[in-house]
Every structure is written in C-alpha cells, then in structure tokens.
C-alpha cells in the first residue's frame, strides 16, 4: 500500500499535484535554484502568487537572499543551504530532497520568464475567484445593517482586481469566456418579497399619480412574473393617462395575456385592493432586492469564469466586466431612487482652433502691409 504522510511529516516529495500550475511553479523555482541570476528576468509575481505555502516560502527566500557568485554556485551548495534554512522558517516540512526535485524537473532555466508569466496568470485567476466569493458571501449576509453599500464596496473591489489583470495582460483573440454561466440562485423563502410586491401593486393602483416618481423601477426587479406583468399594466395605464383602478388593471392584464389558470381574476382583484404605505417605499424595497440578486448572480458568474482554468486572463477580464456592468446598471437606478446620484463631472472646454484675425486692428495691419 502506498505511504500517505501526515501533514506534519518533513517530506514534501509525496505531494500529488492536481493542476498544471503546480508543475509550472516547480519549473520556475528549479530554474531560480539552478541559475539565481534569472530572478532579474522575473516580474509581476511575489510569494503570494504561488499556490502552496512551500513554494511561496521558497520564492520569498530566493528573492530575499543576495544572489551567489555564478562561479561559486556551481561548485558548492552554500547558497542553496541558505535558501533551505530561510524557507524552513515558513515551511517546516521542506527538505533538501525537494530542492533536488525542483532542480531535476526544470526543463530549461532560460524559460524562467515564461514560467513566471504562467504563475502570474494563475494567481490572477485565484485573486478574481476570491473576490467573487467575497461578493457572494456579502450578499448572503443578512446581518449587515447597510447591505447595499457593503455589496457595492465588494463589487468595487472586484473592479479593482479586474482592472489590475487587464493592465498586466494585453487583449487576445477569442475573448469571450467558454464557461457556461450558472443559473441565478433560487431563494427558498420569498414570502417577504411577495408580500411587499403585492403592497407595491395595490398602493400604486390606489395612488397612480405616484407611479411617475418611481420610473427607476423596472418589471424585472419584481420576483414573480405575475407581479412584473401587473407593474407593466400599471405603468402603461399611467403613461396613457387612462383611469387606474383594480378593474382597469385587470382588463389590461387580460389583454396582455397575463391571466391563466394560476392567476384567476378574483385573485388579481384581491391583490390590488389592499394598499398600504407609499409607492416609493415599496418600490425602493423591490429595487434593493433586485440589486442584491443581480450582485449575487454576477458574483456567481465571475466565480465560475475564474474557476475554469481554460479561460485566459483577458477572457476573465471580459466576462467579469460584463457581469459588473449588470450591477452598475441597477446601481445607477438605485442612486436615482435614493437621491444619491453623483454630480456630473465638468466637461473640459472645447478646444478652439486659431483662425484669421478679425478685429479692426488686424484689418489695419493687413492694409499697412499691403501699402508697403
């Protein structure tokens, strides 16, 4: 039976890699151990870019210690011993045999720059996935007193990660992620949302003049198809300046094909007959739920893209930016709903091209030149 060491054993040769990046990291570290001067060719990565604590500790030691004299390095292991000793401060199980393994598995030390670029790409993918998971967790955290602000802050954090990745990796062909986007998460308990949307519809039916004040609310913000359709009916009647009451809304719903076996006329009339509160309040509540649901779905899409190693860094950038654009669109409507729209940025004055002088003095100057 093969031996499976415990985590505390001082031999890391047993590690079974599951991703190609593990081999890439080994090749890079082997190149730097063989030819330490190759470190000057490596950029864009740090110890935190590596997928294991052992590799991170080794790279930190290689980056910290002064490089040895090349002629002396081929004669003795003094510098390698120093690297091993420093690395063991963070990776206790590191052994001389693992350093030997790294040296053996490196195909070409001169390819260190290419190996480092691969490590950088994989680290970017992990950073993006971590940021997306934080966004999802924030949406699910019902204890936060200001969920929208917290979620938007996490979305901004993802944007910063995406911008950093875009600055490191230039565009390439085939930019769309190949990963299928996951379906939106299904919320098991939507009782509160359903009740508040019913109050929104009933209150808007009782006070149709207030519908204009919530133009930022869209049918897709509501959780049930019937509610979304009834909101379309209400906004259409208000826009056409036609009478609005439960009966006229019911008739509009019939003409739009909203009534079926699951939506009896009596049920719709009862739904629209119990107003309470204000249209603005219930509309804002619906929009908040829509924003959080959009952020959750965007986070899950970005996490799925980043979880697929087949996607290139720029594919991740394109997919993430499209998902973040969905959040931004709802955020803009949220700003209008809450009166927090930022002031427009002042536009620079248009540049004017100098033309021929037109003043009286200019005409006199031209006449004087003509006389000469």
C-alpha positions as MATLAB code, in Angstrom:
seq = 'XXXXXXXXXXXXXXXXXXXXXXXXXXXXXXXXXXXXXXXXXXXXXXXXXXXXXXXXXXXXXXXXXXXXXXXXXXXXXXXXXXXXXXXXXXXXXXXXXXXXXXXXXXXXXXXXXXXXXXXXXXXXXXXXXXXXXXXXXXXXXXXXXXXXXXXXXXXXXXXXXXXXXXXXXXXXXXXXXXXXXXXXXXXXXXXXXXXXXXXXXXXXXXXXXXXXXXXXXXXXXXXXXXXXXXXXXXXXXXXXXXXXXXXXXXXXXXXXXXXXXXXXXXXXXXXXXXXXXXXXXXXXXXXXXXXXXXXXXXXXXXXXXXXXXXXXXXXXXXXXXXXXXXXXXXXXXXXXXXXXXXXXXXXXXXXXXXXXXXXXXXXXXXXXXXXX';
ca = [
       0.000    0.000    0.000;
       1.425    3.453   -0.887;
       2.508    5.584    2.011;
       0.450    8.717    2.688;
       2.376   11.019    5.020;
       0.709   13.073    7.669;
       0.691   16.855    7.122;
       3.450   17.317    9.729;
       5.930   14.918    8.125;
       9.126   16.519    6.884;
       8.978   15.239    3.308;
       7.043   17.053    0.591;
       8.014   14.789   -2.306;
       4.733   12.901   -1.831;
       2.541   15.869   -2.868;
       0.223   14.861   -5.702;
      -0.350   17.939   -7.895;
      -3.829   18.392   -9.287;
      -3.305   21.438  -11.520;
      -0.733   22.217  -14.234;
       0.313   25.357  -12.363;
       1.957   23.145   -9.728;
       4.379   21.871  -12.367;
       4.904   25.408  -13.653;
       5.809   26.618  -10.168;
       8.227   23.732   -9.763;
       9.883   24.571  -13.077;
      10.227   28.239  -12.141;
      11.680   27.528   -8.714;
      14.028   24.946  -10.198;
      15.250   27.495  -12.730;
      15.933   30.033   -9.984;
      17.729   27.479   -7.851;
      19.893   26.423  -10.776;
      20.584   29.916  -12.077;
      19.726   32.534   -9.427;
      20.555   35.403  -11.780;
      17.359   34.519  -13.677;
      15.456   36.299  -10.908;
      16.130   39.569  -12.743;
      14.033   38.191  -15.643;
      11.066   37.518  -13.354;
       8.478   40.235  -12.746;
       4.808   40.524  -11.864;
       4.821   37.901   -9.111;
       5.521   37.706   -5.387;
       5.496   34.966   -2.780;
       1.709   35.243   -2.561;
       1.406   34.357   -6.254;
       2.221   30.700   -5.584;
      -0.395   28.041   -4.932;
       1.308   26.327   -1.982;
       2.907   27.664    1.190;
       6.094   25.703    0.444;
       6.562   27.274   -2.973;
       5.756   30.699   -1.548;
       8.379   30.279    1.174;
      10.990   29.180   -1.350;
      10.345   32.110   -3.673;
      10.437   34.548   -0.742;
      13.831   33.166    0.317;
      15.226   33.260   -3.237;
      14.019   36.854   -3.643;
      15.421   37.982   -0.285;
      18.883   36.420   -0.206;
      21.669   38.093   -2.217;
      22.361   36.019   -5.345;
      25.551   33.963   -5.222;
      28.549   34.322   -7.466;
      27.791   32.140  -10.523;
      31.238   30.542  -10.486;
      30.970   29.672   -6.803;
      27.373   28.485   -7.129;
      28.311   25.627   -9.448;
      30.980   24.438   -7.026;
      29.099   24.258   -3.714;
      25.648   24.314   -2.131;
      26.252   27.179    0.284;
      23.564   29.435   -1.232;
      21.100   26.536   -1.547;
      21.627   25.744    2.122;
      20.794   29.360    2.967;
      17.635   29.191    0.854;
      16.589   25.973    2.579;
      17.218   27.397    6.054;
      15.246   30.579    5.377;
      12.391   28.720    3.693;
      12.021   26.353    6.628;
      11.038   29.284    8.823;
       7.720   29.312    6.925;
       7.600   25.742    5.574;
       8.813   23.404    8.304;
       8.463   20.243    6.215;
      10.772   21.404    3.414;
      13.692   19.013    2.766;
      16.890   19.090    0.675;
      15.431   16.312   -1.465;
      12.556   18.569   -2.551;
      15.010   21.236   -3.715;
      16.746   18.490   -5.675;
      13.392   17.540   -7.192;
      12.787   21.128   -8.282;
      16.143   21.284   -9.995;
      15.524   17.955  -11.739;
      12.069   18.833  -13.111;
      13.056   22.202  -14.642;
      13.269   21.726  -18.428;
      15.112   24.955  -19.277;
      16.206   27.606  -16.761;
      16.285   30.180  -19.553;
      12.487   29.858  -19.759;
      12.082   31.321  -16.259;
      10.350   34.444  -17.571;
       7.713   32.349  -19.364;
       7.158   30.218  -16.264;
       6.723   33.359  -14.152;
       4.134   34.694  -16.589;
       2.122   31.498  -16.195;
       2.320   31.722  -12.407;
       1.155   35.341  -12.632;
      -1.837   34.353  -14.778;
      -2.885   31.611  -12.366;
      -2.504   33.945   -9.388;
      -4.737   36.494  -11.137;
      -7.383   33.831  -11.646;
      -7.300   32.914   -7.945;
      -7.495   36.568   -6.889;
     -10.566   37.109   -9.043;
     -12.263   33.986   -7.729;
     -11.581   35.013   -4.130;
     -13.042   38.479   -4.759;
     -16.146   36.970   -6.392;
     -16.679   34.609   -3.463;
     -16.469   37.540   -1.055;
     -19.180   39.303   -3.038;
     -21.438   36.251   -2.870;
     -20.871   35.887    0.870;
     -21.653   39.578    1.404;
     -24.959   39.258   -0.437;
     -25.858   36.249    1.720;
     -25.006   38.110    4.955;
     -28.415   39.226    6.171;
     -26.983   40.690    9.377;
     -25.384   43.745    7.794;
     -27.332   46.965    8.534;
     -26.480   48.506    5.145;
     -26.353   45.591    2.692;
     -26.381   47.675   -0.489;
     -23.378   49.777    0.492;
     -21.438   46.681    1.569;
     -22.249   44.797   -1.629;
     -21.308   47.753   -3.812;
     -17.997   48.045   -1.968;
     -17.240   44.397   -2.772;
     -18.213   44.992   -6.404;
     -15.746   47.896   -6.479;
     -13.092   45.563   -5.077;
     -13.715   43.132   -7.948;
     -13.465   46.017  -10.401;
     -10.049   46.921   -8.995;
      -8.869   43.315   -9.393;
     -10.185   43.177  -12.960;
      -8.509   46.473  -13.872;
      -5.216   45.204  -12.474;
      -5.467   41.989  -14.503;
      -6.295   43.982  -17.638;
      -3.207   46.143  -17.143;
      -0.998   43.059  -16.870;
      -2.357   41.016  -19.775;
      -2.989   42.561  -23.210;
      -6.099   41.693  -25.246;
      -6.096   38.484  -27.270;
      -8.431   36.876  -29.764;
     -11.292   34.735  -28.558;
     -12.037   36.921  -25.569;
     -15.410   35.507  -24.507;
     -15.234   33.039  -21.594;
     -16.012   29.496  -22.653;
     -17.525   28.650  -19.274;
     -21.301   28.333  -19.105;
     -22.753   30.895  -16.721;
     -24.540   29.332  -13.732;
     -28.279   29.954  -13.309;
     -29.371   32.545  -10.758;
     -29.518   31.286   -7.210;
     -33.040   30.288   -6.166;
     -34.161   31.839   -2.908;
     -36.232   29.346   -0.961;
     -38.069   31.875    1.237;
     -39.562   34.713   -0.805;
     -42.581   35.355    1.396;
     -41.437   38.840    2.388;
     -40.675   39.810   -1.203;
     -44.055   38.562   -2.439;
     -45.960   40.411    0.274;
     -44.090   43.682   -0.299;
     -44.565   43.469   -4.064;
     -48.307   42.954   -3.545;
     -48.369   46.070   -1.376;
     -46.474   47.953   -4.082;
     -49.007   46.963   -6.742;
     -52.029   47.705   -4.559;
     -50.658   51.064   -3.411;
     -49.766   52.083   -6.984;
     -53.290   51.148   -8.056;
     -54.736   53.321   -5.289;
     -52.325   56.206   -5.989;
     -51.486   56.094   -9.705;
     -50.134   59.645   -9.648;
     -47.173   58.336   -7.638;
     -46.120   55.864  -10.330;
     -44.249   58.601  -12.166;
     -41.992   59.105   -9.140;
     -40.662   55.546   -9.360;
     -39.694   55.444  -13.023;
     -36.436   53.817  -11.901;
     -38.315   50.616  -11.026;
     -38.480   48.042  -13.833;
     -40.697   44.962  -14.150;
     -37.635   42.692  -13.969;
     -36.999   43.995  -10.454;
     -40.013   42.053   -9.182;
     -39.628   38.422   -8.214;
     -42.853   36.929   -9.636;
     -43.809   37.012  -13.338;
     -47.398   37.977  -12.463;
     -46.180   40.908  -10.369;
     -43.855   42.040  -13.155;
     -46.694   41.879  -15.652;
     -49.088   43.816  -13.395;
     -46.444   46.503  -12.914;
     -46.239   46.799  -16.696;
     -50.006   47.203  -16.793;
     -49.920   49.952  -14.175;
     -47.119   51.900  -15.837;
     -48.794   51.578  -19.251;
     -52.122   52.881  -17.968;
     -50.431   55.739  -16.141;
     -48.387   56.648  -19.215;
     -51.525   56.713  -21.386;
     -53.284   58.772  -18.673;
     -56.155   56.292  -18.543;
     -58.195   55.515  -15.422;
     -56.392   53.251  -12.949;
     -58.233   51.003  -10.507;
     -58.298   47.251   -9.869;
     -60.807   46.647  -12.675;
     -58.917   48.612  -15.355;
     -55.667   46.926  -14.338;
     -57.375   43.521  -14.559;
     -58.610   44.316  -18.067;
     -55.153   45.459  -19.137;
     -53.717   42.232  -17.703;
     -56.170   40.167  -19.748;
     -55.219   41.984  -22.938;
     -51.558   41.324  -22.228;
     -52.204   37.604  -21.720;
     -51.254   37.591  -18.043;
     -54.287   35.707  -16.787;
     -54.070   31.946  -16.803;
     -55.130   29.058  -14.613;
     -52.727   30.179  -11.914;
     -53.956   33.788  -11.956;
     -57.705   33.979  -11.539;
     -59.415   37.387  -11.905;
     -60.683   37.308   -8.338;
     -57.180   36.718   -7.029;
     -55.813   39.683   -9.003;
     -58.615   41.949   -7.770;
     -57.938   40.967   -4.165;
     -54.215   41.518   -4.659;
     -54.810   45.072   -5.918;
     -57.366   46.038   -3.265;
     -55.226   46.322   -0.119;
     -52.906   49.358   -0.347;
     -50.614   50.429    2.478;
     -47.672   52.773    2.860;
     -46.220   54.571   -0.140;
     -45.297   53.563   -3.660;
     -41.780   54.997   -3.220;
     -41.101   52.897   -0.125;
     -42.193   49.585   -1.622;
     -40.512   50.404   -4.907;
     -37.224   51.080   -3.154;
     -37.524   47.805   -1.268;
     -38.072   45.917   -4.538;
     -35.134   47.667   -6.175;
     -32.855   46.814   -3.253;
     -33.729   43.136   -3.597;
     -33.096   43.366   -7.321;
     -29.692   44.939   -6.777;
     -28.654   42.258   -4.296;
     -29.919   39.469   -6.560;
     -28.047   40.974   -9.522;
     -24.857   41.195   -7.472;
     -25.255   37.590   -6.337;
     -25.720   36.341   -9.893;
     -22.797   38.434  -11.142;
     -20.578   37.083   -8.380;
     -21.531   33.510   -9.250;
     -20.804   34.085  -12.941;
     -17.405   35.626  -12.204;
     -16.591   32.814   -9.786;
     -17.496   30.245  -12.447;
     -15.319   32.000  -15.037;
     -12.384   32.231  -12.635;
     -12.859   28.629  -11.555;
     -12.284   27.411  -15.102;
      -8.522   27.139  -15.785;
      -9.224   27.096  -19.527;
     -10.063   30.800  -19.514;
      -7.218   33.177  -20.288;
      -6.697   36.257  -18.089;
      -8.219   38.529  -20.707;
     -11.233   36.252  -21.081;
     -11.702   36.648  -17.347;
     -11.498   40.427  -17.752;
     -14.188   40.480  -20.449;
     -16.520   38.108  -18.632;
     -16.114   39.890  -15.300;
     -16.666   43.335  -16.799;
     -19.874   42.224  -18.460;
     -21.123   40.846  -15.161;
     -20.107   44.001  -13.283;
     -21.946   46.096  -15.877;
     -25.194   44.439  -14.765;
     -24.534   45.582  -11.198;
     -23.638   49.062  -12.407;
     -26.917   49.389  -14.305;
     -29.008   48.594  -11.227;
     -26.721   50.761   -9.086;
     -27.474   53.761  -11.294;
     -31.196   53.266  -10.794;
     -30.622   52.830   -7.059;
     -28.860   56.196   -6.964;
     -31.870   57.821   -8.636;
     -34.222   56.093   -6.211;
     -32.308   57.167   -3.111;
     -31.279   60.622   -4.323;
     -27.566   59.794   -4.258;
     -26.761   60.488   -7.902;
     -23.225   61.919   -8.023;
     -22.871   65.337   -9.659;
     -21.815   65.199  -13.307;
     -18.151   65.701  -13.978;
     -17.391   69.080  -15.561;
     -16.560   68.725  -19.213;
     -13.405   70.400  -20.463;
     -13.932   73.437  -22.624;
     -13.779   72.531  -26.322;
     -10.501   73.361  -27.958;
     -10.726   76.264  -30.383;
      -8.615   76.395  -33.479;
      -6.946   79.706  -34.124;
      -8.433   81.435  -37.163;
      -7.565   84.570  -39.088;
      -7.741   87.814  -37.048;
     -10.989   89.676  -37.464;
     -10.537   92.791  -35.317;
     -10.281   96.348  -36.687;
      -6.646   96.476  -35.670;
      -5.953   93.312  -37.621;
      -7.555   94.798  -40.759;
      -5.434   97.933  -40.350;
      -2.294   95.825  -40.011;
      -3.057   93.940  -43.207;
      -3.744   97.197  -45.063;
      -0.427   98.628  -43.894;
       1.432   95.540  -45.133;
      -0.308   95.839  -48.496;
       0.788   99.500  -48.886;
       4.402   98.501  -48.248;
];
